[in-house]
Short mmCIF file of C-alpha atoms and ligand atoms in Angstrom, two decimals:
data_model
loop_
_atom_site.label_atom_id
_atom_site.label_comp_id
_atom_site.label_asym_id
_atom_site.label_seq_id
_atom_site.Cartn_x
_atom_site.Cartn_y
_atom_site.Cartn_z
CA UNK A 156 0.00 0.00 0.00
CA UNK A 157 1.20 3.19 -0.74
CA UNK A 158 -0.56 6.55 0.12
CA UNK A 159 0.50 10.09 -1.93
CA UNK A 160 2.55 12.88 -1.09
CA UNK A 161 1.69 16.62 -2.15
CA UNK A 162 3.21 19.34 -1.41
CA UNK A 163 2.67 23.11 -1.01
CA UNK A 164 5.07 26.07 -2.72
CA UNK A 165 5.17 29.31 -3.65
CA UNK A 166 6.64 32.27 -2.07
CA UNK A 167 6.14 33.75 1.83
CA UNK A 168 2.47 35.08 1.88
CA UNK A 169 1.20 33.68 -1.29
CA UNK A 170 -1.56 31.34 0.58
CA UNK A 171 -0.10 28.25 1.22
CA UNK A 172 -0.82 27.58 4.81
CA UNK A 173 -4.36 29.14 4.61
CA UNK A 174 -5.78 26.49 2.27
CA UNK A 175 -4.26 23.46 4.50
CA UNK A 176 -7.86 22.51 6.26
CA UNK A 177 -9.37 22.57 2.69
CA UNK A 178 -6.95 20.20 1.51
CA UNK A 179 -7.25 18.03 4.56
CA UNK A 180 -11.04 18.20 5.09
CA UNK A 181 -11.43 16.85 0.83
CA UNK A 182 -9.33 13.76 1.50
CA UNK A 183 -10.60 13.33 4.71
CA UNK A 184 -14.43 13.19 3.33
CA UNK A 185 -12.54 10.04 0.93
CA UNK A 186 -11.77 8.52 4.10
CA UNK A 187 -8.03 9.21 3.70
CA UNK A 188 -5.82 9.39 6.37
CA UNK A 189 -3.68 12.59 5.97
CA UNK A 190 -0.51 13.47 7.77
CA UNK A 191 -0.08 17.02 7.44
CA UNK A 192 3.12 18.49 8.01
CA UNK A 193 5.69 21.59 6.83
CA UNK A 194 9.52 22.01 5.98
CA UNK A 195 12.14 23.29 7.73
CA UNK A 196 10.26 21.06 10.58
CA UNK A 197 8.09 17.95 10.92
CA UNK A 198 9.62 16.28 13.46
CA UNK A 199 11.05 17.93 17.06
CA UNK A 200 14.59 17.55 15.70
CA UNK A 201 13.64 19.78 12.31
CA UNK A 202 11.53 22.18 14.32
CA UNK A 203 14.28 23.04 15.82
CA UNK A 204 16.64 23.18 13.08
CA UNK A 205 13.93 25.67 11.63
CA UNK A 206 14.49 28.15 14.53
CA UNK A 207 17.88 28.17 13.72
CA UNK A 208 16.94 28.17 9.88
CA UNK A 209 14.25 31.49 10.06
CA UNK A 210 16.56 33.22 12.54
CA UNK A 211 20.22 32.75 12.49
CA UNK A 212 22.64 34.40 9.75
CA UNK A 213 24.60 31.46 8.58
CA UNK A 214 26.35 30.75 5.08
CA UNK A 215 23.85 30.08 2.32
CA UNK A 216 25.58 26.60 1.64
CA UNK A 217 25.52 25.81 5.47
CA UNK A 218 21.66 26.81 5.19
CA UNK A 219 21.01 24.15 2.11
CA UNK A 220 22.98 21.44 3.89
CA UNK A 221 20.62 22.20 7.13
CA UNK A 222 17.14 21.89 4.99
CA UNK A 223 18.53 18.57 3.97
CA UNK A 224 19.42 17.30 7.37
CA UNK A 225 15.92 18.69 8.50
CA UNK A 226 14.76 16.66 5.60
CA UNK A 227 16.36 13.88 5.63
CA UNK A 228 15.12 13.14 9.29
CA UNK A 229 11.35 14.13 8.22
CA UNK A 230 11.49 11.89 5.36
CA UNK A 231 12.96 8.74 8.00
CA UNK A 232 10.25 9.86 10.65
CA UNK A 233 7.36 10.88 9.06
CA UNK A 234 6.75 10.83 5.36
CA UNK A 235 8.24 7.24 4.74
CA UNK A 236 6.13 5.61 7.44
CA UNK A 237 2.91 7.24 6.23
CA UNK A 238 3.34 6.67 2.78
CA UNK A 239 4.39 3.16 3.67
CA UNK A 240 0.83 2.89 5.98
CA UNK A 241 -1.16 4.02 3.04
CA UNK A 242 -1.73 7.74 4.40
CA UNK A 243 -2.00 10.71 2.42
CA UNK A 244 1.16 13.28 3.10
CA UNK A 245 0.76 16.55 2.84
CA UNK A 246 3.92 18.92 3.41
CA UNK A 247 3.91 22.87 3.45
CA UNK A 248 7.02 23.21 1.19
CA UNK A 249 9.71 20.27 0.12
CA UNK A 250 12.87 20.46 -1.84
CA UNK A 251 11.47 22.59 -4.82
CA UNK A 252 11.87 25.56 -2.15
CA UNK A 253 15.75 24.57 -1.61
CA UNK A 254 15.72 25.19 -5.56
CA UNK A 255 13.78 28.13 -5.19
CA UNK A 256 15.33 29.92 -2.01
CA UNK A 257 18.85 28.73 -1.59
CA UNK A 258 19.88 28.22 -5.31
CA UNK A 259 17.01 30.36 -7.69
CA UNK A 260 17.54 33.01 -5.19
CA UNK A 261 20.80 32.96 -2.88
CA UNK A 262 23.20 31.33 -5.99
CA UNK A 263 23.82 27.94 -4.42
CA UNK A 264 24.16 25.40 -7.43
CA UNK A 265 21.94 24.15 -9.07
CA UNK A 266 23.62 20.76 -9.41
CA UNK A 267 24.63 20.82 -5.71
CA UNK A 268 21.37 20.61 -4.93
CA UNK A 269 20.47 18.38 -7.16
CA UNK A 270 23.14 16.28 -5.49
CA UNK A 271 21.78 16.57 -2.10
CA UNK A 272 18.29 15.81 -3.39
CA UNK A 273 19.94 12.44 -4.59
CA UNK A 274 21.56 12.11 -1.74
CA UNK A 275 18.47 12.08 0.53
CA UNK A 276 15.86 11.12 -1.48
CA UNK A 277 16.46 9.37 -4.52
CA UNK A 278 12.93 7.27 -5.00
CA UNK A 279 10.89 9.99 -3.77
CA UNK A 280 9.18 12.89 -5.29
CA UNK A 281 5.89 14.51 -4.65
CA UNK A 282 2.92 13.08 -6.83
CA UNK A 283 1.50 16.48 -6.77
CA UNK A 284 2.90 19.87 -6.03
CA UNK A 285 0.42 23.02 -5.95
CA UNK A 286 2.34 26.08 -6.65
CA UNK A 287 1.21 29.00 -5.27
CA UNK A 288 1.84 31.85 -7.59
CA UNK A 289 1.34 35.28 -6.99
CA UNK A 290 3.03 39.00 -8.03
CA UNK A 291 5.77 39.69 -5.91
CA UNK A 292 3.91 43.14 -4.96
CA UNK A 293 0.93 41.16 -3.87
CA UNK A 294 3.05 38.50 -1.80
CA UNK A 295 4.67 41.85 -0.18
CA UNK A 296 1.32 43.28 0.72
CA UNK A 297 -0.06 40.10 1.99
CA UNK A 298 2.58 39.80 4.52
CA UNK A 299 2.90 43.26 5.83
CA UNK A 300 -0.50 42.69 7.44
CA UNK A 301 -0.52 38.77 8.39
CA UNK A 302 3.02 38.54 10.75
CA UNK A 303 6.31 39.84 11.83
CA UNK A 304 8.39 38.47 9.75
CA UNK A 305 11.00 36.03 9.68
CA UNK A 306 14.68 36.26 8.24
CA UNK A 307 13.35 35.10 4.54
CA UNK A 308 10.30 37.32 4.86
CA UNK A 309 12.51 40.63 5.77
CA UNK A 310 14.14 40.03 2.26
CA UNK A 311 13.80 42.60 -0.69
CA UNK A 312 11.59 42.70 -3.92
CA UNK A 313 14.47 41.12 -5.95
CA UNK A 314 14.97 38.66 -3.95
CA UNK A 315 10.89 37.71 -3.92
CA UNK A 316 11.22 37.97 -7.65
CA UNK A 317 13.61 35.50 -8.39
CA UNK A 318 11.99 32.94 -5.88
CA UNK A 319 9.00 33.64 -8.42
CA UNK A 320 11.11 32.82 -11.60
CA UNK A 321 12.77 29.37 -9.77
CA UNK A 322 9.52 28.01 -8.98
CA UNK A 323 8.13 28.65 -12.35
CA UNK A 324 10.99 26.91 -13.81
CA UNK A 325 10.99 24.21 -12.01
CA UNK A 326 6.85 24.07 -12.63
CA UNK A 327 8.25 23.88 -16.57
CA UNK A 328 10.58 21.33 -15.89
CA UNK A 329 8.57 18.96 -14.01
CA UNK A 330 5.26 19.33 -15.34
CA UNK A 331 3.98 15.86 -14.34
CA UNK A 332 3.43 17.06 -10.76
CA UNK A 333 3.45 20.53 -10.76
CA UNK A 334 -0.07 22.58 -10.84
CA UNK A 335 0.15 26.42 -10.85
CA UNK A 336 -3.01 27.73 -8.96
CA UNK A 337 -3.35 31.74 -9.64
CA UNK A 338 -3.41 32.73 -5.91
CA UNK A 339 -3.79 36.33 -6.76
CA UNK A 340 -7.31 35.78 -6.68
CA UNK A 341 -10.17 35.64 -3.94
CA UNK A 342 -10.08 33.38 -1.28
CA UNK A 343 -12.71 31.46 -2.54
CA UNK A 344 -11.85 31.09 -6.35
CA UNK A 345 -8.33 29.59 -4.58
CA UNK A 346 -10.11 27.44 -2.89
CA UNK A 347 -12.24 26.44 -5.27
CA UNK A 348 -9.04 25.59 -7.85
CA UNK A 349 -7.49 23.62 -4.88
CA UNK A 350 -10.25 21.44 -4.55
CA UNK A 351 -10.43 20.80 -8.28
CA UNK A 352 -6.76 19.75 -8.01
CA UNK A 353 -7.58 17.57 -4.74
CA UNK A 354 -10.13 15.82 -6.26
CA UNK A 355 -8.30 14.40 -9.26
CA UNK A 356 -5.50 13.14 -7.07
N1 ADP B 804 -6.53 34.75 -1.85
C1 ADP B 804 -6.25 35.57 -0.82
N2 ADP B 804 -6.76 36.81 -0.80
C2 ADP B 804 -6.48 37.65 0.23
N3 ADP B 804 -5.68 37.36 1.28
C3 ADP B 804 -5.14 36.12 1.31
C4 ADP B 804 -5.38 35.17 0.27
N4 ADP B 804 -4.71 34.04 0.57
C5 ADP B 804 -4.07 34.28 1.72
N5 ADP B 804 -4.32 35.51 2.18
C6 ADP B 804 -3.81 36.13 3.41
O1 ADP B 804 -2.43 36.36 3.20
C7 ADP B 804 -1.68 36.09 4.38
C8 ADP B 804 -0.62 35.05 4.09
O2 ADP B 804 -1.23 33.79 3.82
P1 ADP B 804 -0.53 32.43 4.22
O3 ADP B 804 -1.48 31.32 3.91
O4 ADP B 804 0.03 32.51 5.59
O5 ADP B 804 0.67 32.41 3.15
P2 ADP B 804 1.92 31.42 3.07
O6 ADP B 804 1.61 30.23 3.90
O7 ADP B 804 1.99 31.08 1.60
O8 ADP B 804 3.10 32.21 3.51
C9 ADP B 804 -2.69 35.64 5.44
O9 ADP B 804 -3.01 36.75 6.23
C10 ADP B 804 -3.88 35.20 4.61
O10 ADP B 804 -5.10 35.37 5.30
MG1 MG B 805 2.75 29.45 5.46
#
């Protein structure tokens, strides 16, 4: 038996988190067991790599290899297991945000990444991945009145916009997976589009 994994991307403030109970309350009305869950974290070891993560200055390559350890015990502790048990697994970002964060926008490599991602998990990749997308402006607006934010949040527009451009690219390059829901609309159209996703999976 094998459940699914999805995941959830897109930039800081483009809606992610806020659609969570819709995705969990579809496949719950299935009669799917669903594990949600979110990266840096998952498991009391990666939450508290992710305090470290969202608040410490560290080198950008020292910040990639972190994600991965994060990872790499989220993957052993929780998304293996629940996959394995036939549960659905829904995570709140995954390695397309290393690509997007660390290497689309802070210049790690591309293929060191990639190498990592190898590294930790070869056989798996998200069945589905529901990309967030949004203008960077609207992102920016979005989180000046939802939180205080964290170290990624307190970046620039530039830095926004080429988190934009690495997601869409890797949307293009694995198309399979990817969906790109137009979260610059109202709550309810989002919602609606997630659904439609949900219920196809
Ligand atoms: N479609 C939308 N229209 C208006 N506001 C939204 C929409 N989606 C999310 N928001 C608001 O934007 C803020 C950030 O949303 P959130 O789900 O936390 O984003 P993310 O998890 O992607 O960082 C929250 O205050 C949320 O209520
Ligand atoms: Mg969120």
């Amino acid at each position: 038996m094998t459940g699914k994994f999805i995941t959830l991307e897109g930039m800081d403030g483009a809606g992610k988190s806020t659609h969570i109970p819709t995705i969990i309350a579809a496949l719950q009305a299935r009669g799917i067991e669903v594990v949600s869950t979110r990266e840096p974290g998952g498991t009391a070891l990666g939450e508290r790599l992710r305090e470290l993560l969202l608040h410490e200055n560290m080198h950008v390559e020292t910040e990639t290899l972190l994600m991965f350890a994060a990872r790499r015990e989220h993957i052993a502790s929780i998304i293996a297991p629940a996959l394995a048990r036939g549960a659905y697994v829904l995570s709140d970002r995954f390695t397309d945000a290393t690509y997007a964060y660390q290497s689309g926008a802070k210049g790690v490599a591309a293929v060191k990444v990639e190498l990592l991602e190898q590294w930790v998990h070869a056989d798996l990749q998200p069945d589905l991945t529901l990309l967030f997308d949004v203008p960077v402006e609207v992102s920016i607006q979005r989180l000046a009145t939802a939180r205080s934010p964290d170290k990624f949040e307190r970046e620039d527009a530039g830095f926004f916009m080429r988190i934009r451009q690495a997601y869409l690219q890797r949307a293009q390059q694995n198309p399979a997976r990817f969906r790109i829901i137009d979260a610059n609309r109202s709550l309810e159209d989002v919602k609606k589009s997630v659904e439609d996703e949900i219920s196809i999976l």
